[in-house]
Short mmCIF file of C-alpha atoms in Angstrom, two decimals:
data_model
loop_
_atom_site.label_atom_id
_atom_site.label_comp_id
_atom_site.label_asym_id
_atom_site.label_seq_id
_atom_site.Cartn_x
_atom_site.Cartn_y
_atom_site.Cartn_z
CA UNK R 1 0.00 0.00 0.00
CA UNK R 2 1.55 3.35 -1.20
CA UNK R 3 -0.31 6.55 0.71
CA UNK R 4 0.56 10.29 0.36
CA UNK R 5 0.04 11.99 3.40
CA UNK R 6 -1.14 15.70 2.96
CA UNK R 7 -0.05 17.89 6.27
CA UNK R 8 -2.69 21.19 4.78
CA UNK R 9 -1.20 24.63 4.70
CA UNK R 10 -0.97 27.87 2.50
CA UNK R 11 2.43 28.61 3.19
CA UNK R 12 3.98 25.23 3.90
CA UNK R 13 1.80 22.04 2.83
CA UNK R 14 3.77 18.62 4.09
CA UNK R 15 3.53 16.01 1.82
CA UNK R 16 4.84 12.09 2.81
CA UNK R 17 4.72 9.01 1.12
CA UNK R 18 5.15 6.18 2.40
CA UNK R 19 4.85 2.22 1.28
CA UNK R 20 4.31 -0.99 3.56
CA UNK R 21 1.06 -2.47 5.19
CA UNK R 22 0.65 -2.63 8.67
CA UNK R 23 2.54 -5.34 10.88
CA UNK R 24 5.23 -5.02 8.62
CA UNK R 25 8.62 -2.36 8.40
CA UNK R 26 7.56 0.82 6.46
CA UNK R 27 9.54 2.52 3.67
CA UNK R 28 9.72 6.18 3.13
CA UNK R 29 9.30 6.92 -0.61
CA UNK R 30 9.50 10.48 -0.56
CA UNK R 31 8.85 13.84 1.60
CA UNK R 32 8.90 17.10 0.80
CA UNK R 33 7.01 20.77 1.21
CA UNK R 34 4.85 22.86 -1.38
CA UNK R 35 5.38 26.49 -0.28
CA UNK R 36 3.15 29.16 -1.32
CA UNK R 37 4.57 32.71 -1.19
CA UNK R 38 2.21 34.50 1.73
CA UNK R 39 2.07 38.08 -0.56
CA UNK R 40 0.97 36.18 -3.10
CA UNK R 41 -3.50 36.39 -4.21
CA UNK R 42 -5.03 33.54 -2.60
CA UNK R 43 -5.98 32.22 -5.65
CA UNK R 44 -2.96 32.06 -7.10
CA UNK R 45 -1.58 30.50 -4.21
CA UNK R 46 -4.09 27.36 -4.25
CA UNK R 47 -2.99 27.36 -8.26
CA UNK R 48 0.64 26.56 -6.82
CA UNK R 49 -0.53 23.95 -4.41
CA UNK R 50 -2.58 22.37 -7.02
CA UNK R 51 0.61 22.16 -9.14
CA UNK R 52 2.36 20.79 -6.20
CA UNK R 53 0.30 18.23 -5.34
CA UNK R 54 -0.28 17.13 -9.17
CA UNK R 55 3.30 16.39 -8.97
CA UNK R 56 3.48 14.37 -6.28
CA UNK R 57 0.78 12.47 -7.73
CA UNK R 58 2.58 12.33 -10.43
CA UNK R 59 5.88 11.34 -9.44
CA UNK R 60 4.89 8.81 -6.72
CA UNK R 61 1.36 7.84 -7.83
CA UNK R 62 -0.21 6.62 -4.66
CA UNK R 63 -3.00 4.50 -4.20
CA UNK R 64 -3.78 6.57 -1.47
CA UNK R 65 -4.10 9.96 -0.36
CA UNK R 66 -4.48 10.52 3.92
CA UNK R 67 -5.11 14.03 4.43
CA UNK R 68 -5.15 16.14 7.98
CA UNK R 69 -9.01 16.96 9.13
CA UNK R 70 -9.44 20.54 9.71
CA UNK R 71 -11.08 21.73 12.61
CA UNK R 72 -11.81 25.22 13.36
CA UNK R 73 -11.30 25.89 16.74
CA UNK R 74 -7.84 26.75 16.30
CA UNK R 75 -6.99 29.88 14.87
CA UNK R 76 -9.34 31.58 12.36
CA UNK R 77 -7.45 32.85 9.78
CA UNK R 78 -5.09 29.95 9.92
CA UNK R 79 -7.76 27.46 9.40
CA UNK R 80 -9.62 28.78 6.84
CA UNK R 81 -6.15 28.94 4.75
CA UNK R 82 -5.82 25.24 6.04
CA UNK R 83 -9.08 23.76 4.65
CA UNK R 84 -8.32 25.97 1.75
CA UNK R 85 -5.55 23.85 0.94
CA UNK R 86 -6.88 20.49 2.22
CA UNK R 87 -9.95 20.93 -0.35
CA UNK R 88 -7.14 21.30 -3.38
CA UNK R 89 -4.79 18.33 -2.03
CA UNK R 90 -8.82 16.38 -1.81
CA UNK R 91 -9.25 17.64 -5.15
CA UNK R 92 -6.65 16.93 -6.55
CA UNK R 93 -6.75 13.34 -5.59
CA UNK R 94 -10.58 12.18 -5.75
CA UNK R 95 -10.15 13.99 -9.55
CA UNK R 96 -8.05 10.90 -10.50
CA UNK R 97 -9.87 8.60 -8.73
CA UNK R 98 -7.75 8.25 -5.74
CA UNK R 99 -9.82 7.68 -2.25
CA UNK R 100 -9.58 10.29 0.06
CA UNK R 101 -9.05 9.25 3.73
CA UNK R 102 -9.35 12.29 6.51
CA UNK R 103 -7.34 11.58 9.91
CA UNK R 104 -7.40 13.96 12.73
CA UNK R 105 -4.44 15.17 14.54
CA UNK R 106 -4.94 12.97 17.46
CA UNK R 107 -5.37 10.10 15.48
CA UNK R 108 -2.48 10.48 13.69
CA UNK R 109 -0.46 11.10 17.10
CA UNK R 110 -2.19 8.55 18.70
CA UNK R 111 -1.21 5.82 16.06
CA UNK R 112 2.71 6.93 15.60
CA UNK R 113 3.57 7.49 19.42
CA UNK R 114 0.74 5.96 21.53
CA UNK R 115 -0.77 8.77 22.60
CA UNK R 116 -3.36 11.49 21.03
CA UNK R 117 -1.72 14.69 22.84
CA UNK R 118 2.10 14.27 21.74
CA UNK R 119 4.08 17.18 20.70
CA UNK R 120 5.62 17.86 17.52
CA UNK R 121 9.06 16.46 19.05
CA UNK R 122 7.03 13.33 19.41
CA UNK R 123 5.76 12.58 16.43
CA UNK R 124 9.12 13.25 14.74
CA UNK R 125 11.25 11.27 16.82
CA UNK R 126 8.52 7.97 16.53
CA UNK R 127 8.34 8.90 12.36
CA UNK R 128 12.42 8.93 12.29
CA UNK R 129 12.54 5.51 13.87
CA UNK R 130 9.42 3.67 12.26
CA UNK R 131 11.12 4.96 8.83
CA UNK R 132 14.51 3.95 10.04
CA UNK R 133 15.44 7.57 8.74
CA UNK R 134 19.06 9.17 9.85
CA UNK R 135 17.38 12.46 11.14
CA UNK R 136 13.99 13.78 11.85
CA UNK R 137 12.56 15.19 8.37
CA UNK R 138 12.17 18.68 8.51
CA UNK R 139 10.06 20.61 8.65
CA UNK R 140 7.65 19.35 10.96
CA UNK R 141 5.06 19.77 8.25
CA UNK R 142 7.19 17.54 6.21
CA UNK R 143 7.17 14.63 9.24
CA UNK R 144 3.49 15.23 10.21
CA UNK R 145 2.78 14.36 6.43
CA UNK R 146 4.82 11.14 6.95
CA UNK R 147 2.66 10.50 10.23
CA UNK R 148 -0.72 10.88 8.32
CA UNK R 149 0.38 8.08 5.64
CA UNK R 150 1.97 5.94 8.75
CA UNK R 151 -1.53 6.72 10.27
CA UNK R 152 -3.51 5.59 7.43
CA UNK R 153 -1.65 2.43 6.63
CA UNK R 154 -2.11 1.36 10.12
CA UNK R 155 -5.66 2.35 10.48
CA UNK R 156 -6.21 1.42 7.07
CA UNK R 157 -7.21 -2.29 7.75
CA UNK R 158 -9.80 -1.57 10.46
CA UNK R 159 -11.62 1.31 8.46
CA UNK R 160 -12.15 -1.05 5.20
CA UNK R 161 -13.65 -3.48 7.43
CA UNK R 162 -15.78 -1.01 8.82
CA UNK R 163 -16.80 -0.05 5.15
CA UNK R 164 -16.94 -3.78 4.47
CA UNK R 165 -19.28 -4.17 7.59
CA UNK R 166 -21.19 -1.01 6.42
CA UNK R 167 -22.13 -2.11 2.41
CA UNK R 168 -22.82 -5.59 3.69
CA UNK R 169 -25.64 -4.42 6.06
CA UNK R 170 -26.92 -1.42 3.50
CA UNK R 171 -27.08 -4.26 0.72
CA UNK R 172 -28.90 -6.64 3.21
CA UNK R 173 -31.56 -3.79 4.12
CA UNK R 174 -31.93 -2.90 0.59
CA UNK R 175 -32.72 -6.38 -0.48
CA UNK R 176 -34.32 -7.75 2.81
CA UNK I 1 -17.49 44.76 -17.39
CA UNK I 2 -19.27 40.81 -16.62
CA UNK I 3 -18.40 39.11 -13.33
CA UNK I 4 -19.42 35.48 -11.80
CA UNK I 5 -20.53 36.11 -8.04
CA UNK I 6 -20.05 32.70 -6.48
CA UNK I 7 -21.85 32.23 -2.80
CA UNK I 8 -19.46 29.11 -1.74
CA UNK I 9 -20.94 26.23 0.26
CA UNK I 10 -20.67 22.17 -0.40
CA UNK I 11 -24.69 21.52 -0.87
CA UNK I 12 -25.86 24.27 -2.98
CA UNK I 13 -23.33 26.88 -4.39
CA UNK I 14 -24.96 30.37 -5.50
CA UNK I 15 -23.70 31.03 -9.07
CA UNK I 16 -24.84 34.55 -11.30
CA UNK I 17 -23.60 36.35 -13.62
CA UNK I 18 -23.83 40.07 -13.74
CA UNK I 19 -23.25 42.50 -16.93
CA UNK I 20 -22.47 46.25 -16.70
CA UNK I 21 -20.63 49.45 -15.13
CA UNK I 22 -21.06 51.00 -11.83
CA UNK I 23 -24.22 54.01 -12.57
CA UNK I 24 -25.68 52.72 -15.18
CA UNK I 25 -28.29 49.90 -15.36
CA UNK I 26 -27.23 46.30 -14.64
CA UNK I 27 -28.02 42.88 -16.73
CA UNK I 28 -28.51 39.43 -15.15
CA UNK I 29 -26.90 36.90 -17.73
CA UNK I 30 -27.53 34.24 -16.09
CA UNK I 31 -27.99 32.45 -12.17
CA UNK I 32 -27.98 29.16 -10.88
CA UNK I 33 -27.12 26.90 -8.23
CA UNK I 34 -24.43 24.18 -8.47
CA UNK I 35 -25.53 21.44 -6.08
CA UNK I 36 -23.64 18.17 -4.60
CA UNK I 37 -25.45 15.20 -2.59
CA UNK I 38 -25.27 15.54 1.23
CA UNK I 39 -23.89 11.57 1.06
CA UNK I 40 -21.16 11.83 -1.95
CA UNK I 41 -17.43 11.91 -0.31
CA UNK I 42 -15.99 15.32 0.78
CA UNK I 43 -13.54 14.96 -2.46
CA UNK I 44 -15.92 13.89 -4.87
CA UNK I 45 -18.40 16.62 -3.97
CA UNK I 46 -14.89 19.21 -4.44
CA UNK I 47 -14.78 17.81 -8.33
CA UNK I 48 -18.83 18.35 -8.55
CA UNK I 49 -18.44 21.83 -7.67
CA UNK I 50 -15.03 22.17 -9.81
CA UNK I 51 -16.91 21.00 -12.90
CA UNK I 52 -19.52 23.01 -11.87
CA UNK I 53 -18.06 25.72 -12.08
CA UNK I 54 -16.49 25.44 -15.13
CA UNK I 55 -19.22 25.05 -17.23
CA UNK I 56 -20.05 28.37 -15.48
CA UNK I 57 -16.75 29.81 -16.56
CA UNK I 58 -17.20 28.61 -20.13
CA UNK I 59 -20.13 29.43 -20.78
CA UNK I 60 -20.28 33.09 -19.55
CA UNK I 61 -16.50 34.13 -19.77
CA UNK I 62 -16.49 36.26 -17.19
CA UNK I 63 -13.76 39.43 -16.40
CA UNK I 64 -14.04 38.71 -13.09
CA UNK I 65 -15.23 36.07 -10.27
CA UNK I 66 -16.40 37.81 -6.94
CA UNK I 67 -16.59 35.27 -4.08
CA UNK I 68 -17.65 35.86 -0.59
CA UNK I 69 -14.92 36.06 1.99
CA UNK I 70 -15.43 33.08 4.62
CA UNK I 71 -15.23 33.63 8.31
CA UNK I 72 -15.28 31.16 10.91
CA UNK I 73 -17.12 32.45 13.80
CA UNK I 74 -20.15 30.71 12.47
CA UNK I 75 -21.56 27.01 12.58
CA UNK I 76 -17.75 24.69 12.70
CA UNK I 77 -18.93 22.20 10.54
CA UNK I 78 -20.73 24.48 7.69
CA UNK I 79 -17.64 26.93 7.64
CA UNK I 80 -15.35 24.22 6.91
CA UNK I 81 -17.70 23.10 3.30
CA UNK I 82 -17.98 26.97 3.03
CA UNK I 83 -13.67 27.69 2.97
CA UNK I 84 -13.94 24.65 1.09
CA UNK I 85 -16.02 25.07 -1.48
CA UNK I 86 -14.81 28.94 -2.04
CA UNK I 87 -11.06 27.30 -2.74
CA UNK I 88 -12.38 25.65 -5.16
CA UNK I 89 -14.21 28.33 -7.09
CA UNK I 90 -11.16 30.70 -6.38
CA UNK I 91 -8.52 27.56 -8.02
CA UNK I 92 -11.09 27.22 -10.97
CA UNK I 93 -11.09 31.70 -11.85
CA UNK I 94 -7.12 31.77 -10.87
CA UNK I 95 -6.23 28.56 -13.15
CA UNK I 96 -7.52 30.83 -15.94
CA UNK I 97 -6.25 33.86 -15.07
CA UNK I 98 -9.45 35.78 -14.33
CA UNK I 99 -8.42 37.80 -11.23
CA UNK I 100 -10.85 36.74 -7.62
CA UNK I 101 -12.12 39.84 -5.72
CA UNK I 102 -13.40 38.60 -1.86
CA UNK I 103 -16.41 40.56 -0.18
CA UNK I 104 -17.69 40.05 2.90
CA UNK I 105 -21.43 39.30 3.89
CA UNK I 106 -21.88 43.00 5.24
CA UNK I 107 -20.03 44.81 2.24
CA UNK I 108 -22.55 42.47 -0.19
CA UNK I 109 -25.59 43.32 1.77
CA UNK I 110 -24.30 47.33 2.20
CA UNK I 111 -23.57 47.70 -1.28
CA UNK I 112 -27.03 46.26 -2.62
CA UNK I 113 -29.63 47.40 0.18
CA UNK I 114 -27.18 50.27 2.14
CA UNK I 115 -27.21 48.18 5.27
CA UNK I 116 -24.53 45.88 6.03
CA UNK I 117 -27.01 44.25 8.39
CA UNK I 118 -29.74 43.72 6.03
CA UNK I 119 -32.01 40.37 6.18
CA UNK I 120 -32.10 37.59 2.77
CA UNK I 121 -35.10 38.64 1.68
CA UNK I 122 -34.27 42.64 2.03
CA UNK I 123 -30.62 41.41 -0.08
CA UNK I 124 -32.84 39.54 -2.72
CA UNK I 125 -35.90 41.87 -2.82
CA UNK I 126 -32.94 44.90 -4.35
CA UNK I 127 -31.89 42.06 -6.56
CA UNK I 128 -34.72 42.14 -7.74
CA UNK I 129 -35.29 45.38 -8.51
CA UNK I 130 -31.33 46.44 -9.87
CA UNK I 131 -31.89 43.46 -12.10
CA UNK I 132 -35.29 44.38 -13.44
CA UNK I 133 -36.18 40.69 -12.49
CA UNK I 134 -39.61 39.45 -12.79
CA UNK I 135 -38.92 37.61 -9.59
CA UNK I 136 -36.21 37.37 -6.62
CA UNK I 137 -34.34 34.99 -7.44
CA UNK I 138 -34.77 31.65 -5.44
CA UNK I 139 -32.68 29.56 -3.88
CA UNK I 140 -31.35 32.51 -1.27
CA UNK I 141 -27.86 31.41 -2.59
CA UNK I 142 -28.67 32.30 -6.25
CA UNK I 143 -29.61 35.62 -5.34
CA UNK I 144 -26.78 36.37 -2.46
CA UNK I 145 -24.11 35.08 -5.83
CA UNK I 146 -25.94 38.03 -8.26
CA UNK I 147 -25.29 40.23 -4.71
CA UNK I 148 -21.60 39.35 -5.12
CA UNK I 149 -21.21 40.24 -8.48
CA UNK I 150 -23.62 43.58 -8.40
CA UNK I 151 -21.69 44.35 -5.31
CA UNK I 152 -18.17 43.59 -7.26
CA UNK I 153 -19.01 46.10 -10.25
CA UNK I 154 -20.07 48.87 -7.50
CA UNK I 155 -16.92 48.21 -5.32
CA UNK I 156 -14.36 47.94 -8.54
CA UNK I 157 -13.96 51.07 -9.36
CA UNK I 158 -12.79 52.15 -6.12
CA UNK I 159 -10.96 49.06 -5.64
CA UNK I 160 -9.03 49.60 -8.72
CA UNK I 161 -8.24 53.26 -8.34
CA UNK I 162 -7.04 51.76 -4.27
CA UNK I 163 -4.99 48.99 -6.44
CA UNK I 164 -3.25 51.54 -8.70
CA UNK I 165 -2.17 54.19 -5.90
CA UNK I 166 -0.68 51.07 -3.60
CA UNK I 167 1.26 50.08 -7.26
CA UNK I 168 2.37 53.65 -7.80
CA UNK I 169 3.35 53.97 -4.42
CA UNK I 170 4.96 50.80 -4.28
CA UNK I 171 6.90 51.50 -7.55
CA UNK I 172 7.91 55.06 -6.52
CA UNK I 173 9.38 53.82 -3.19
CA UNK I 174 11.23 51.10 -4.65
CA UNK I 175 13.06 53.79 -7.79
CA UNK I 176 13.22 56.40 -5.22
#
């Protein structure tokens, strides 16, 4: 299983990909960041990440793509910019027919380092060693990206049960 | 001068198309709403409204695409869809190179009734009438889009002379 992880932002979007399936030593494929200039028009700066993440997609094609779940009671103008760019990286993906799976922050924390409220140091340390990587990938934007496709391998099992579960019982009602 | 007012949200999107010059009459060209199912995937509904509204792009050609500026001190959940939804429309007008103007909800309502606090059916009873429509226009979202974009047209003028002086200024400081 090959998953792009998507870490949202305007000015620095995290992307991750990672290969492996869960129970079994992960590979890091690639990492990176698509920057944004912040004195650029919005709208030209969701053309970038579009262009960034097309290229990814590109390069790595993943079968794949785990992106960070927005919620808004951070800060405001933050996390509009954030779900700005998590609707293109969503885009971008369910355009080519790639499913779209949404992991919150404490998810993602909770999978790589065992619990929901680690810090940034955390997560890196936990992605650095589950990668067998030299040095934590920076940015953090960068590792959190790596996290979310760690996070979605690992969860990935479970959740296509549950759809499994899910279409078994709608099909059963539908022809019961 | 024709601009596409887009009212952003994930279950019905306000689209309209407004022709003409600030003190003189206006033209409707066209409005419409571009809908995606409540039960569709957050990325699929994204390339619903993307398609959307480019058929709405290539069918008008529009000089400009006014879309309301999202704020996040409403509803969590809606907001999200809403900054969503408005990326989308700003990615589609910035791909082609039609520049994206952002009004708020007060400067729409100001600009068409004179009161920034003015109620939906105040916003599309003035619709109405600067349209010369035989009715308001109905969903609420189809006439707060035509808002937008007879709002935009009002607002440009100034806008562009505000545009110019920061570019002159900008321009002088940097020769002098």
């Amino acid at each position: 299983m090959r998953v792009l992880g998507v870490d949202p932002g305007l000015t620095r979007c995290g992307v991750g990909v990672v290969e492996g399936v869960a129970g079994r030593p992960l590979t890091m494929v690639g990492v990176g960041v698509v920057r944004t200039p912040t004195d650029a028009e919005l709208g030209h700066r969701l053309v970038a990440i579009e262009q960034g993440i097309e290229t990814w997609l590109d390069e790595h094609r993943p079968e794949y793509v785990a992106v960070e779940r927005v919620f808004s009671q951070h800060n405001v103008r933050t996390v509009m910019g954030t779900a700005q760019a998590s609707a293109v990286a969503m885009l971008c993906a369910a355009r080519r027919g790639i499913p779209v799976a949404l992991h919150t922050p404490s998810e993602v924390k909770a999978a790589v380092t065992g619990s929901g409220r680690a810090d940034k140091a955390q997560v890196g340390a936990m992605v650095t060693r589950l990668l067998r990587l030299a040095a934590p990938p920076r940015p953090a934007d960068a590792a959190d990206a790596l996290a979310l496709a760690i996070c979605h391998i690992w969860r990935a099992p479970a959740q296509n049960r549950l759809q499994q579960a899910v279409a078994l019982h709608t099909s059963k009602g539908r022809t019961g």
